[in-house]
Tab-separated table of C-alpha atoms in Angstrom:
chain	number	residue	atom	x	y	z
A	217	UNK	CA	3.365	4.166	4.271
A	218	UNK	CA	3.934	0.248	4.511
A	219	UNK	CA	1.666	-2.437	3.546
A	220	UNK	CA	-1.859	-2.458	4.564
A	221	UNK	CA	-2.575	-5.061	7.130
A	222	UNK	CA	-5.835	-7.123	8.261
A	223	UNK	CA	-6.735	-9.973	10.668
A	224	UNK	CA	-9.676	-10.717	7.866
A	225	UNK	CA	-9.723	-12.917	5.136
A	226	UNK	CA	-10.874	-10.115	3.218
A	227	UNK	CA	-9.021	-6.960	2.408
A	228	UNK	CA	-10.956	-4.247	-0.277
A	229	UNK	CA	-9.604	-1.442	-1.869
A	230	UNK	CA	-12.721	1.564	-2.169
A	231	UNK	CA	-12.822	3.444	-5.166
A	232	UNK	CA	-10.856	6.830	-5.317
A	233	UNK	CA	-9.788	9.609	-7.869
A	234	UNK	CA	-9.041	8.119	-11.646
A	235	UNK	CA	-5.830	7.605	-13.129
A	236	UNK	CA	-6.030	7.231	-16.532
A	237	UNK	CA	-6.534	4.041	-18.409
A	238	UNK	CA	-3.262	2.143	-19.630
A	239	UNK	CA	-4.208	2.454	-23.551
A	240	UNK	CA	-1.834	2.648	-26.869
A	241	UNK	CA	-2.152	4.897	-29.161
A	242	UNK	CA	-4.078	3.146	-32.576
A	243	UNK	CA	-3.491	3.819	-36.097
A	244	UNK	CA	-7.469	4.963	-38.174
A	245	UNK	CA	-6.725	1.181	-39.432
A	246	UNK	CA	-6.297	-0.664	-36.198
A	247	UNK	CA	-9.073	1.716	-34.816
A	248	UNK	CA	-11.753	0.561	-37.492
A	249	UNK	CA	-10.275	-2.956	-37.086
A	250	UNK	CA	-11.376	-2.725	-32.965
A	251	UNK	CA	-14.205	-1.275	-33.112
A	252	UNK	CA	-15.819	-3.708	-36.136
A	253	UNK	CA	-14.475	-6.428	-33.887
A	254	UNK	CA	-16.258	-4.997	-30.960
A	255	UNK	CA	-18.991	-4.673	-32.019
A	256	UNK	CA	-20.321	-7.956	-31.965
A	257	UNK	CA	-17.598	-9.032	-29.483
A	258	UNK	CA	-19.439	-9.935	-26.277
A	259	UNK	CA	-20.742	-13.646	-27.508
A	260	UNK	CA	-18.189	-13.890	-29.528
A	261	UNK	CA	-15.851	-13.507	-26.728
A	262	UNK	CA	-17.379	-16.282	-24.649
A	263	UNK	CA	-17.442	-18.732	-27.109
A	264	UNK	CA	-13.957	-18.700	-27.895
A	265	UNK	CA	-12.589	-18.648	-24.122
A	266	UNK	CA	-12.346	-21.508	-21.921
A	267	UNK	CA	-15.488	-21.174	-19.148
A	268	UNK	CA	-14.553	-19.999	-15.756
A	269	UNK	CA	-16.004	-22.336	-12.834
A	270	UNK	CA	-15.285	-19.174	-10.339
A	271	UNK	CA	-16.878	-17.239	-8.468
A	272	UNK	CA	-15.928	-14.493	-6.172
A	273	UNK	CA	-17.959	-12.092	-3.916
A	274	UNK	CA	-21.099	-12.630	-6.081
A	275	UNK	CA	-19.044	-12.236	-9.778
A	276	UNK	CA	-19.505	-14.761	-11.406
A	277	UNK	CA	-16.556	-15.022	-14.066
A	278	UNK	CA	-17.187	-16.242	-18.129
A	279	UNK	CA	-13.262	-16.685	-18.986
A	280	UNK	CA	-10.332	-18.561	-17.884
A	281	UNK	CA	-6.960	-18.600	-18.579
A	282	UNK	CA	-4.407	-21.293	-16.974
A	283	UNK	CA	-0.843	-19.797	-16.371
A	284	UNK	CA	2.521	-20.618	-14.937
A	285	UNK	CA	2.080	-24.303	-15.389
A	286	UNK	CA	-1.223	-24.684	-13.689
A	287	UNK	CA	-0.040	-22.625	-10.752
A	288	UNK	CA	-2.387	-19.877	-11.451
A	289	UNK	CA	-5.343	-18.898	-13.177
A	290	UNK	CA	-6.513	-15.933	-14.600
A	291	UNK	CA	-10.851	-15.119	-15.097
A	292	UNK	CA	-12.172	-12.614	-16.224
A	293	UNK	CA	-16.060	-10.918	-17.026
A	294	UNK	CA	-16.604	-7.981	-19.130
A	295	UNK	CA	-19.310	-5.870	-17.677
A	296	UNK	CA	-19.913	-3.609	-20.404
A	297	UNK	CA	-21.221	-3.508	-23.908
A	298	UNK	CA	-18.139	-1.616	-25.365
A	299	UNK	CA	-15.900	-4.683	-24.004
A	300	UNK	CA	-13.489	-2.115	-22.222
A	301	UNK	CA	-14.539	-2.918	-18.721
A	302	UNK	CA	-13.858	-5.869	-17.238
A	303	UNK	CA	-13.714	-7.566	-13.653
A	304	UNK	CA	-10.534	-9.871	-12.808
A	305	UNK	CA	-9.468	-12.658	-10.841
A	306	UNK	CA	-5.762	-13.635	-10.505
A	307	UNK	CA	-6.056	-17.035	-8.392
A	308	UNK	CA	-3.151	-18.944	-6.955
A	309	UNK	CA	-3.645	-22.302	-7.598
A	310	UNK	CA	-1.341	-23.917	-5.206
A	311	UNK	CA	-2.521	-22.797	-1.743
A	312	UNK	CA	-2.449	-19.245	0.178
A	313	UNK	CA	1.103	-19.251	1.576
A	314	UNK	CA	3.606	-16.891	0.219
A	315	UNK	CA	2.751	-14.267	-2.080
A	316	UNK	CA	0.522	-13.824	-5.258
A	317	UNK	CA	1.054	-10.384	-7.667
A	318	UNK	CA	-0.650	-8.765	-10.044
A	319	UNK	CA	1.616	-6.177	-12.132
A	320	UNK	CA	0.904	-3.494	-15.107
A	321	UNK	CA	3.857	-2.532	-16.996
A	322	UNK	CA	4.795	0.956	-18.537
A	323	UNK	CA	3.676	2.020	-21.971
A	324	UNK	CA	5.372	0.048	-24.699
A	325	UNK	CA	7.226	-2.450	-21.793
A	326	UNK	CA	5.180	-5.346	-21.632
A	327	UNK	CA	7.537	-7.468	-20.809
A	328	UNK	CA	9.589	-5.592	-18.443
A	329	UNK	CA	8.644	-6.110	-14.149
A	330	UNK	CA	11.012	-2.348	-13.679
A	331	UNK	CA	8.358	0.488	-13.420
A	332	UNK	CA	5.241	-1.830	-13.485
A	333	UNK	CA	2.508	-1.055	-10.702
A	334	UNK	CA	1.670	-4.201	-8.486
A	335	UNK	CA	-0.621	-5.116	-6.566
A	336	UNK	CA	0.758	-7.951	-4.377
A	337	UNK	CA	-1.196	-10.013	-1.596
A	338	UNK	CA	-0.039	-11.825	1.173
A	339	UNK	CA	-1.357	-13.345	4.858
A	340	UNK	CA	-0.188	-9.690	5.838
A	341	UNK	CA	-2.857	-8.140	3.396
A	342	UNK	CA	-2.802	-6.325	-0.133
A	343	UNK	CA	-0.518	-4.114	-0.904
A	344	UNK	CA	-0.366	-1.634	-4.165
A	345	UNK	CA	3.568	-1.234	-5.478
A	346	UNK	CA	5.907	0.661	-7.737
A	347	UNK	CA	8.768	-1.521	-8.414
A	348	UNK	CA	10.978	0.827	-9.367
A	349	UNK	CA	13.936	-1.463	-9.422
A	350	UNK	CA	14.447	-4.600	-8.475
A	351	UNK	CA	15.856	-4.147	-4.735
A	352	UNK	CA	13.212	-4.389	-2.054
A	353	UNK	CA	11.326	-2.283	-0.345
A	354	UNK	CA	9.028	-0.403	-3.009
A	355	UNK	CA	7.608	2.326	-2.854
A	356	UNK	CA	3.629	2.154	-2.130
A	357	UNK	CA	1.323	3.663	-4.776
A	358	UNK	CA	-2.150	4.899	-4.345
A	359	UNK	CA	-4.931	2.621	-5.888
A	360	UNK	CA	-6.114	6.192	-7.922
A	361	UNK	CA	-2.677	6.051	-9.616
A	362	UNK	CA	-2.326	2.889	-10.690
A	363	UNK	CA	-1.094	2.900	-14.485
A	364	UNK	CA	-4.513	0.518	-15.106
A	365	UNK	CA	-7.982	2.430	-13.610
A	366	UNK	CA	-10.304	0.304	-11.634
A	367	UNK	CA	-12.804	0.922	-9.306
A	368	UNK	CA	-11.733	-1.277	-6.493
A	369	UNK	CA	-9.216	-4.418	-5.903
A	370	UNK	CA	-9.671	-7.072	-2.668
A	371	UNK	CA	-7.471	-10.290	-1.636
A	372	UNK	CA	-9.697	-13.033	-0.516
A	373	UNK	CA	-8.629	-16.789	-0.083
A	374	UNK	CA	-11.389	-19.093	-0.993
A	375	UNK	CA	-11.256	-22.690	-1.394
A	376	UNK	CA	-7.714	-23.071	0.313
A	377	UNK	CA	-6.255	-20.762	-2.519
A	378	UNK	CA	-5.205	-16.812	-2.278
A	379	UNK	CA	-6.924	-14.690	-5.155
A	380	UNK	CA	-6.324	-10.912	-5.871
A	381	UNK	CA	-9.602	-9.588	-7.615
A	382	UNK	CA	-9.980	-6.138	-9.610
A	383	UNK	CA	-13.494	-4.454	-10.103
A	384	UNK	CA	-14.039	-2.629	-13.000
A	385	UNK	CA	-10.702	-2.584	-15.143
A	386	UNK	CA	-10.403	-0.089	-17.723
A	387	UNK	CA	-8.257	-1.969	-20.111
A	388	UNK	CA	-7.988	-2.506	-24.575
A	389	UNK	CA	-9.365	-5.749	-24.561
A	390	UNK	CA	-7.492	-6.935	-27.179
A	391	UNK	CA	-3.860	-5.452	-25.953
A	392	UNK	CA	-4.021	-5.898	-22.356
A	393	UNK	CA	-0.342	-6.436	-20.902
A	394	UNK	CA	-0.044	-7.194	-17.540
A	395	UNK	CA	2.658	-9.152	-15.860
A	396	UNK	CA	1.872	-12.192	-13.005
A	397	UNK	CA	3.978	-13.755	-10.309
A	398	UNK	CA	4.295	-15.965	-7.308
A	399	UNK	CA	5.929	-17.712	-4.367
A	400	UNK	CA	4.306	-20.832	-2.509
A	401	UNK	CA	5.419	-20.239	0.491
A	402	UNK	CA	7.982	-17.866	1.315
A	403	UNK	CA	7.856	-14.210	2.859
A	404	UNK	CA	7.627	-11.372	0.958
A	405	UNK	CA	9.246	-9.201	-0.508
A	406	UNK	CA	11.380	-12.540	-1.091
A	407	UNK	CA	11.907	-13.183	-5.301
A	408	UNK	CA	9.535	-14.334	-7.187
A	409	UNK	CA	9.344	-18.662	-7.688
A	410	UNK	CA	7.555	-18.462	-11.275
A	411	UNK	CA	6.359	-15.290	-13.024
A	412	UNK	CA	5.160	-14.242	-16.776
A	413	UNK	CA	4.530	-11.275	-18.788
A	414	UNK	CA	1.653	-11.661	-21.554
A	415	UNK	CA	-0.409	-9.089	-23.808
A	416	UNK	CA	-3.810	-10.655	-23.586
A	417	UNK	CA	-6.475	-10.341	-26.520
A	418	UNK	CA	-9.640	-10.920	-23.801
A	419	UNK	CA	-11.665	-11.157	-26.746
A	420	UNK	CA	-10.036	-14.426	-28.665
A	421	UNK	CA	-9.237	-16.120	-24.786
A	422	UNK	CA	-5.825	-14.646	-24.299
A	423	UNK	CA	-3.130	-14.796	-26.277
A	424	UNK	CA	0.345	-16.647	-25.930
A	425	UNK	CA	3.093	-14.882	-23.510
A	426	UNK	CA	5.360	-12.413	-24.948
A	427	UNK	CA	7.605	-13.959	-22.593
A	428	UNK	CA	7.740	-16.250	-19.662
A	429	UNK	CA	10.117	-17.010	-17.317
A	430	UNK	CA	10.072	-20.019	-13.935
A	431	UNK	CA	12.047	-21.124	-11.590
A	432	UNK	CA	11.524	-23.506	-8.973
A	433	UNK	CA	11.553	-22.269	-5.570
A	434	UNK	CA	14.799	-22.361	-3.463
A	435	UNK	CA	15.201	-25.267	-0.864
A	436	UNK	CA	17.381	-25.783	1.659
A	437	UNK	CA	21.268	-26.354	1.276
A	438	UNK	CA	21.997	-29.723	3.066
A	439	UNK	CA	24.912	-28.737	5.306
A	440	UNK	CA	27.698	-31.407	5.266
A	441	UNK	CA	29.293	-32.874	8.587
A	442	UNK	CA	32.640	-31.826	9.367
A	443	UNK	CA	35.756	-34.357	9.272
A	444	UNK	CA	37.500	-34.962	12.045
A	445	UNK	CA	40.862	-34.623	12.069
């Protein structure tokens, strides 16, 4: 099955059978160490983020996060009192054209795009990916097995910019990896122009990247004129 296409500026994702959550396994030490931190992590957690001006389909988001040089943005609202739910917003800061994706990796590769689960948007629609290598096309994936459960995912633009949101993640918020990328304004499935792969502690405002890479976007050879002989 291809992409999923729509004339709207909306495109949702419904809620389906659960895949289950993208979680590590935890050592009795790191497990006491969470759940101490937790539980007194929901002011906590606001305090130390930068505030999120957005708002999306009546969420209202607490945290922000810039990334990719002010290119994007990521916000983010936990919605329960256990701090393992939480409702995103990926926003491309630099205009709708092109493509904006969302990515989780596989267990224990953070920083690696090759078996990550994407959700990519475009003016075409929202699309959810395997990216089983790096050649183009992918396979499609069902929203219920996504390596990250959630309840539902939309692309919206708002404000002249393209956002992908996710409704109740189930995520560790203080191990989250998840992988982000772009292109202003080419077609997809065309490479990516900037991209990053981070493992976010949602509860101290994200951390830094594991590892980031950019590139500027490719412009057009200038063809020189022929001699004459």
């Amino acid at each position: 099955r291809g992409p999923s296409r729509s004339n709207n500026r909306e495109v949702a994702h419904g809620t389906g059978a659960r895949a289950q959550p993208h979680t590590r396994a935890m050592t009795p030490k790191a497990f006491l160490l969470r759940s101490l931190v937790l539980s007194g992590a929901a002011a906590a957690a606001r305090a130390s983020c930068a505030a999120s001006s957005l708002e999306v389909g009546g969420v209202a988001y607490n945290c922000t996060l810039e990334l990719l040089g002010g290119k994007a943005a990521l916000h983010w609202l936990f919605t329960d009192e256990g701090m393992a739910t939480v409702d995103l917003a990926l926003e491309k800061k630099i205009g709708e054209g092109g493509w904006l994706g969302l990515g989780f990796p596989q267990e224990g590769s953070s920083s690696e795009m090759i078996g990550a689960h994407a959700i990519v948007a475009t003016d075409s629609g929202m699309m959810f990916l395997h990216l089983d290598d790096l050649t183009p096309p992918f396979p499609p994936v069902n929203m219920s097995d996504m390596r990250v459960e959630f309840a539902g995912a939309n692309s919206v633009v708002q404000g002249g910019n393209r956002i992908i949101t996710v409704s109740g993640a189930k995520i560790d918020p203080m191990a989250f990896p998840i992988i982000f990328g772009l292109h202003e304004n080419c077609t997809w499935p065309c490479e990516h122009s900037a991209s990053s792969h981070h493992e976010l502690n949602l509860l101290d405002g994200g951390s830094e990247a594991e590892s980031e890479s950019e590139s500027e976007p490719e412009s057009e050879s200038e063809t020189e004129p022929e001699s004459e002989s």
